[in-house]
Short mmCIF file of N, CA and C in Angstrom, two decimals:
data_model
loop_
_atom_site.label_atom_id
_atom_site.label_comp_id
_atom_site.label_asym_id
_atom_site.label_seq_id
_atom_site.Cartn_x
_atom_site.Cartn_y
_atom_site.Cartn_z
N UNK A 1 0.85 -1.18 0.00
CA UNK A 1 0.00 0.00 0.00
C UNK A 1 0.89 1.24 0.00
N UNK A 2 0.64 2.17 -0.91
CA UNK A 2 1.44 3.40 -0.95
C UNK A 2 1.27 4.24 0.32
N UNK A 3 2.35 4.83 0.73
CA UNK A 3 2.33 5.71 1.90
C UNK A 3 1.76 7.06 1.50
N UNK A 4 1.37 7.83 2.50
CA UNK A 4 0.90 9.18 2.30
C UNK A 4 1.86 10.17 2.94
N UNK A 5 1.95 11.34 2.37
CA UNK A 5 2.90 12.35 2.86
C UNK A 5 2.24 13.72 2.95
N UNK A 6 2.59 14.44 4.00
CA UNK A 6 2.29 15.86 4.07
C UNK A 6 3.56 16.57 3.63
N UNK A 7 3.44 17.50 2.71
CA UNK A 7 4.58 18.30 2.27
C UNK A 7 4.19 19.77 2.41
N UNK A 8 4.94 20.49 3.23
CA UNK A 8 4.65 21.91 3.47
C UNK A 8 5.87 22.75 3.17
N UNK A 9 5.68 23.80 2.41
CA UNK A 9 6.73 24.80 2.18
C UNK A 9 6.18 26.13 2.65
N UNK A 10 6.90 26.74 3.55
CA UNK A 10 6.46 28.01 4.14
C UNK A 10 7.00 29.16 3.31
N UNK A 11 6.11 29.87 2.65
CA UNK A 11 6.52 31.01 1.83
C UNK A 11 6.95 32.17 2.71
N UNK A 12 6.15 32.46 3.74
CA UNK A 12 6.50 33.51 4.69
C UNK A 12 6.02 33.09 6.07
N UNK A 13 6.73 33.58 7.08
CA UNK A 13 6.32 33.41 8.47
C UNK A 13 6.16 34.82 9.03
N UNK A 14 4.92 35.27 9.14
CA UNK A 14 4.67 36.64 9.59
C UNK A 14 4.48 36.73 11.10
N UNK A 15 4.17 35.60 11.75
CA UNK A 15 3.95 35.62 13.19
C UNK A 15 4.57 34.36 13.81
N UNK A 16 5.84 34.44 14.23
CA UNK A 16 6.52 33.29 14.81
C UNK A 16 5.81 32.74 16.06
N UNK A 17 5.11 33.59 16.80
CA UNK A 17 4.39 33.11 17.99
C UNK A 17 3.23 32.19 17.60
N UNK A 18 2.53 32.52 16.52
CA UNK A 18 1.45 31.65 16.04
C UNK A 18 2.02 30.33 15.53
N UNK A 19 3.17 30.39 14.86
CA UNK A 19 3.80 29.17 14.40
C UNK A 19 4.22 28.30 15.58
N UNK A 20 4.74 28.90 16.63
CA UNK A 20 5.13 28.15 17.83
C UNK A 20 3.91 27.50 18.49
N UNK A 21 2.80 28.23 18.56
CA UNK A 21 1.56 27.67 19.13
C UNK A 21 1.06 26.50 18.28
N UNK A 22 1.13 26.66 16.97
CA UNK A 22 0.75 25.60 16.04
C UNK A 22 1.63 24.37 16.26
N UNK A 23 2.94 24.57 16.30
CA UNK A 23 3.87 23.45 16.47
C UNK A 23 3.60 22.67 17.75
N UNK A 24 3.27 23.38 18.81
CA UNK A 24 2.98 22.75 20.10
C UNK A 24 1.78 21.81 20.00
N UNK A 25 0.78 22.20 19.21
CA UNK A 25 -0.43 21.39 19.03
C UNK A 25 -0.29 20.38 17.89
N UNK A 26 0.38 20.77 16.83
CA UNK A 26 0.47 19.92 15.64
C UNK A 26 1.31 18.68 15.87
N UNK A 27 2.40 18.81 16.61
CA UNK A 27 3.27 17.66 16.86
C UNK A 27 2.52 16.47 17.45
N UNK A 28 1.82 16.66 18.57
CA UNK A 28 1.05 15.55 19.14
C UNK A 28 -0.08 15.08 18.23
N UNK A 29 -0.70 16.00 17.48
CA UNK A 29 -1.78 15.61 16.57
C UNK A 29 -1.25 14.72 15.45
N UNK A 30 -0.09 15.07 14.92
CA UNK A 30 0.52 14.27 13.85
C UNK A 30 0.87 12.88 14.38
N UNK A 31 1.48 12.86 15.54
CA UNK A 31 1.87 11.57 16.14
C UNK A 31 0.65 10.71 16.41
N UNK A 32 -0.40 11.30 16.96
CA UNK A 32 -1.64 10.55 17.25
C UNK A 32 -2.27 10.02 15.96
N UNK A 33 -2.07 10.73 14.86
CA UNK A 33 -2.60 10.31 13.57
C UNK A 33 -1.71 9.31 12.84
N UNK A 34 -0.62 8.91 13.47
CA UNK A 34 0.27 7.92 12.87
C UNK A 34 1.38 8.51 12.02
N UNK A 35 1.56 9.83 12.07
CA UNK A 35 2.58 10.47 11.24
C UNK A 35 3.96 10.45 11.87
N UNK A 36 4.95 10.43 11.00
CA UNK A 36 6.35 10.49 11.39
C UNK A 36 7.00 11.66 10.66
N UNK A 37 7.50 12.62 11.41
CA UNK A 37 8.10 13.80 10.81
C UNK A 37 9.54 13.50 10.44
N UNK A 38 9.86 13.64 9.16
CA UNK A 38 11.22 13.39 8.65
C UNK A 38 12.00 14.68 8.44
N UNK A 39 11.31 15.75 8.09
CA UNK A 39 11.97 17.04 7.83
C UNK A 39 11.13 18.11 8.50
N UNK A 40 11.80 19.00 9.25
CA UNK A 40 11.11 20.16 9.83
C UNK A 40 12.13 21.27 9.94
N UNK A 41 12.09 22.15 8.98
CA UNK A 41 13.07 23.23 8.95
C UNK A 41 14.38 22.72 8.38
N UNK A 42 15.47 23.19 8.90
CA UNK A 42 16.78 22.76 8.42
C UNK A 42 17.18 23.47 7.14
N UNK A 43 18.27 22.99 6.57
CA UNK A 43 18.82 23.64 5.37
C UNK A 43 18.00 23.27 4.14
N UNK A 44 17.88 24.24 3.24
CA UNK A 44 17.12 24.07 2.00
C UNK A 44 17.90 24.69 0.86
N UNK A 45 17.98 23.97 -0.24
CA UNK A 45 18.48 24.53 -1.51
C UNK A 45 17.32 24.43 -2.48
N UNK A 46 16.88 25.55 -3.00
CA UNK A 46 15.73 25.58 -3.89
C UNK A 46 16.18 25.80 -5.33
N UNK A 47 15.48 25.16 -6.27
CA UNK A 47 15.77 25.32 -7.69
C UNK A 47 14.48 25.70 -8.42
N UNK A 48 14.63 26.20 -9.62
CA UNK A 48 13.51 26.59 -10.47
C UNK A 48 12.63 27.59 -9.72
N UNK A 49 11.34 27.29 -9.54
CA UNK A 49 10.45 28.23 -8.85
C UNK A 49 10.35 27.92 -7.35
N UNK A 50 11.25 27.09 -6.85
CA UNK A 50 11.24 26.71 -5.44
C UNK A 50 11.55 27.87 -4.51
N UNK A 51 11.21 27.66 -3.25
CA UNK A 51 11.41 28.68 -2.23
C UNK A 51 12.34 28.10 -1.17
N UNK A 52 13.43 28.77 -0.90
CA UNK A 52 14.39 28.28 0.09
C UNK A 52 13.95 28.71 1.48
N UNK A 53 12.84 28.18 1.92
CA UNK A 53 12.28 28.49 3.23
C UNK A 53 11.97 27.19 3.96
N UNK A 54 11.47 27.33 5.13
CA UNK A 54 11.12 26.20 5.99
C UNK A 54 10.30 25.17 5.21
N UNK A 55 10.71 23.91 5.28
CA UNK A 55 10.01 22.82 4.63
C UNK A 55 9.76 21.72 5.65
N UNK A 56 8.57 21.11 5.58
CA UNK A 56 8.20 20.03 6.49
C UNK A 56 7.73 18.84 5.67
N UNK A 57 8.20 17.64 6.05
CA UNK A 57 7.80 16.40 5.40
C UNK A 57 7.39 15.40 6.48
N UNK A 58 6.14 14.93 6.39
CA UNK A 58 5.60 13.96 7.34
C UNK A 58 5.11 12.75 6.57
N UNK A 59 5.48 11.55 7.03
CA UNK A 59 5.08 10.30 6.38
C UNK A 59 4.01 9.59 7.20
N UNK A 60 3.03 9.03 6.50
CA UNK A 60 1.97 8.21 7.09
C UNK A 60 1.96 6.86 6.39
N UNK A 61 1.39 5.86 7.03
CA UNK A 61 1.36 4.52 6.44
C UNK A 61 0.52 4.44 5.17
N UNK A 62 -0.42 5.38 4.99
CA UNK A 62 -1.25 5.38 3.79
C UNK A 62 -1.71 6.81 3.49
N UNK A 63 -2.13 7.01 2.26
CA UNK A 63 -2.70 8.30 1.86
C UNK A 63 -3.94 8.61 2.69
N UNK A 64 -4.78 7.60 2.89
CA UNK A 64 -6.01 7.79 3.66
C UNK A 64 -5.71 8.21 5.09
N UNK A 65 -4.68 7.62 5.68
CA UNK A 65 -4.29 7.99 7.03
C UNK A 65 -3.81 9.45 7.07
N UNK A 66 -3.09 9.88 6.05
CA UNK A 66 -2.61 11.26 5.98
C UNK A 66 -3.78 12.24 5.90
N UNK A 67 -4.78 11.90 5.09
CA UNK A 67 -5.96 12.76 4.97
C UNK A 67 -6.72 12.78 6.29
N UNK A 68 -6.91 11.62 6.91
CA UNK A 68 -7.65 11.55 8.18
C UNK A 68 -6.94 12.35 9.27
N UNK A 69 -5.62 12.30 9.31
CA UNK A 69 -4.89 13.06 10.32
C UNK A 69 -5.09 14.56 10.13
N UNK A 70 -5.11 14.99 8.88
CA UNK A 70 -5.35 16.42 8.61
C UNK A 70 -6.75 16.83 9.03
N UNK A 71 -7.71 15.95 8.85
CA UNK A 71 -9.10 16.26 9.19
C UNK A 71 -9.43 16.06 10.66
N UNK A 72 -8.50 15.52 11.44
CA UNK A 72 -8.76 15.24 12.86
C UNK A 72 -9.02 16.52 13.64
N UNK A 73 -9.78 16.38 14.71
CA UNK A 73 -10.08 17.54 15.57
C UNK A 73 -8.81 18.14 16.15
N UNK A 74 -7.86 17.29 16.54
CA UNK A 74 -6.62 17.78 17.13
C UNK A 74 -5.82 18.63 16.14
N UNK A 75 -5.73 18.19 14.88
CA UNK A 75 -4.98 18.97 13.90
C UNK A 75 -5.74 20.23 13.51
N UNK A 76 -7.04 20.15 13.45
CA UNK A 76 -7.83 21.35 13.14
C UNK A 76 -7.64 22.41 14.22
N UNK A 77 -7.48 21.99 15.47
CA UNK A 77 -7.20 22.93 16.55
C UNK A 77 -5.84 23.60 16.33
N UNK A 78 -4.87 22.84 15.86
CA UNK A 78 -3.56 23.41 15.56
C UNK A 78 -3.66 24.44 14.45
N UNK A 79 -4.48 24.17 13.45
CA UNK A 79 -4.65 25.12 12.34
C UNK A 79 -5.29 26.42 12.82
N UNK A 80 -6.20 26.33 13.77
CA UNK A 80 -6.81 27.54 14.34
C UNK A 80 -5.72 28.39 15.01
N UNK A 81 -4.83 27.73 15.75
CA UNK A 81 -3.74 28.45 16.41
C UNK A 81 -2.81 29.11 15.39
N UNK A 82 -2.59 28.45 14.27
CA UNK A 82 -1.71 28.99 13.23
C UNK A 82 -2.37 30.16 12.52
N UNK A 83 -3.64 30.04 12.23
CA UNK A 83 -4.46 31.03 11.51
C UNK A 83 -3.67 31.73 10.41
N UNK A 84 -3.46 33.02 10.51
CA UNK A 84 -2.78 33.79 9.46
C UNK A 84 -1.31 34.06 9.79
N UNK A 85 -0.72 33.23 10.64
CA UNK A 85 0.66 33.44 11.06
C UNK A 85 1.70 33.09 10.00
N UNK A 86 1.28 32.33 8.99
CA UNK A 86 2.19 31.94 7.91
C UNK A 86 1.44 31.91 6.59
N UNK A 87 2.20 31.93 5.52
CA UNK A 87 1.69 31.60 4.20
C UNK A 87 2.46 30.37 3.77
N UNK A 88 1.75 29.28 3.51
CA UNK A 88 2.45 28.05 3.15
C UNK A 88 1.72 27.31 2.05
N UNK A 89 2.48 26.46 1.39
CA UNK A 89 1.95 25.54 0.38
C UNK A 89 1.90 24.19 1.08
N UNK A 90 0.70 23.68 1.36
CA UNK A 90 0.52 22.42 2.08
C UNK A 90 -0.15 21.43 1.15
N UNK A 91 0.46 20.26 1.00
CA UNK A 91 -0.10 19.23 0.12
C UNK A 91 -0.09 17.89 0.82
N UNK A 92 -1.08 17.07 0.49
CA UNK A 92 -1.09 15.67 0.90
C UNK A 92 -0.92 14.89 -0.39
N UNK A 93 0.12 14.06 -0.43
CA UNK A 93 0.43 13.34 -1.66
C UNK A 93 0.57 11.83 -1.36
N UNK A 94 0.33 11.04 -2.39
CA UNK A 94 0.45 9.60 -2.28
C UNK A 94 1.81 9.15 -2.80
N UNK A 95 2.45 8.24 -2.05
CA UNK A 95 3.73 7.68 -2.47
C UNK A 95 3.55 6.74 -3.66
N UNK A 96 4.65 6.23 -4.18
CA UNK A 96 4.57 5.37 -5.38
C UNK A 96 4.54 3.89 -5.07
N UNK A 97 4.83 3.49 -3.83
CA UNK A 97 4.64 2.07 -3.49
C UNK A 97 4.37 1.89 -2.03
#
């Protein structure tokens, strides 16, 4: 069964306090949803139209699990805390095997 992934690229962080509040809630929500965070921040080299900003990669055992974790009450609470504190490109994608 193909795995599912959350891929986030942060275009701008306008309110670091909101991001910190989000991180405090999102970490446990992701873990409870079966997610494993492989990348969170760190060094980035961007090419083409890429953005050399904060990037996050979370792996789930399936695409369905990744979607369910995003829709969970715990993660939705984290999104409320984040609100307009960042501009990001957030995607849920399916792996190839």
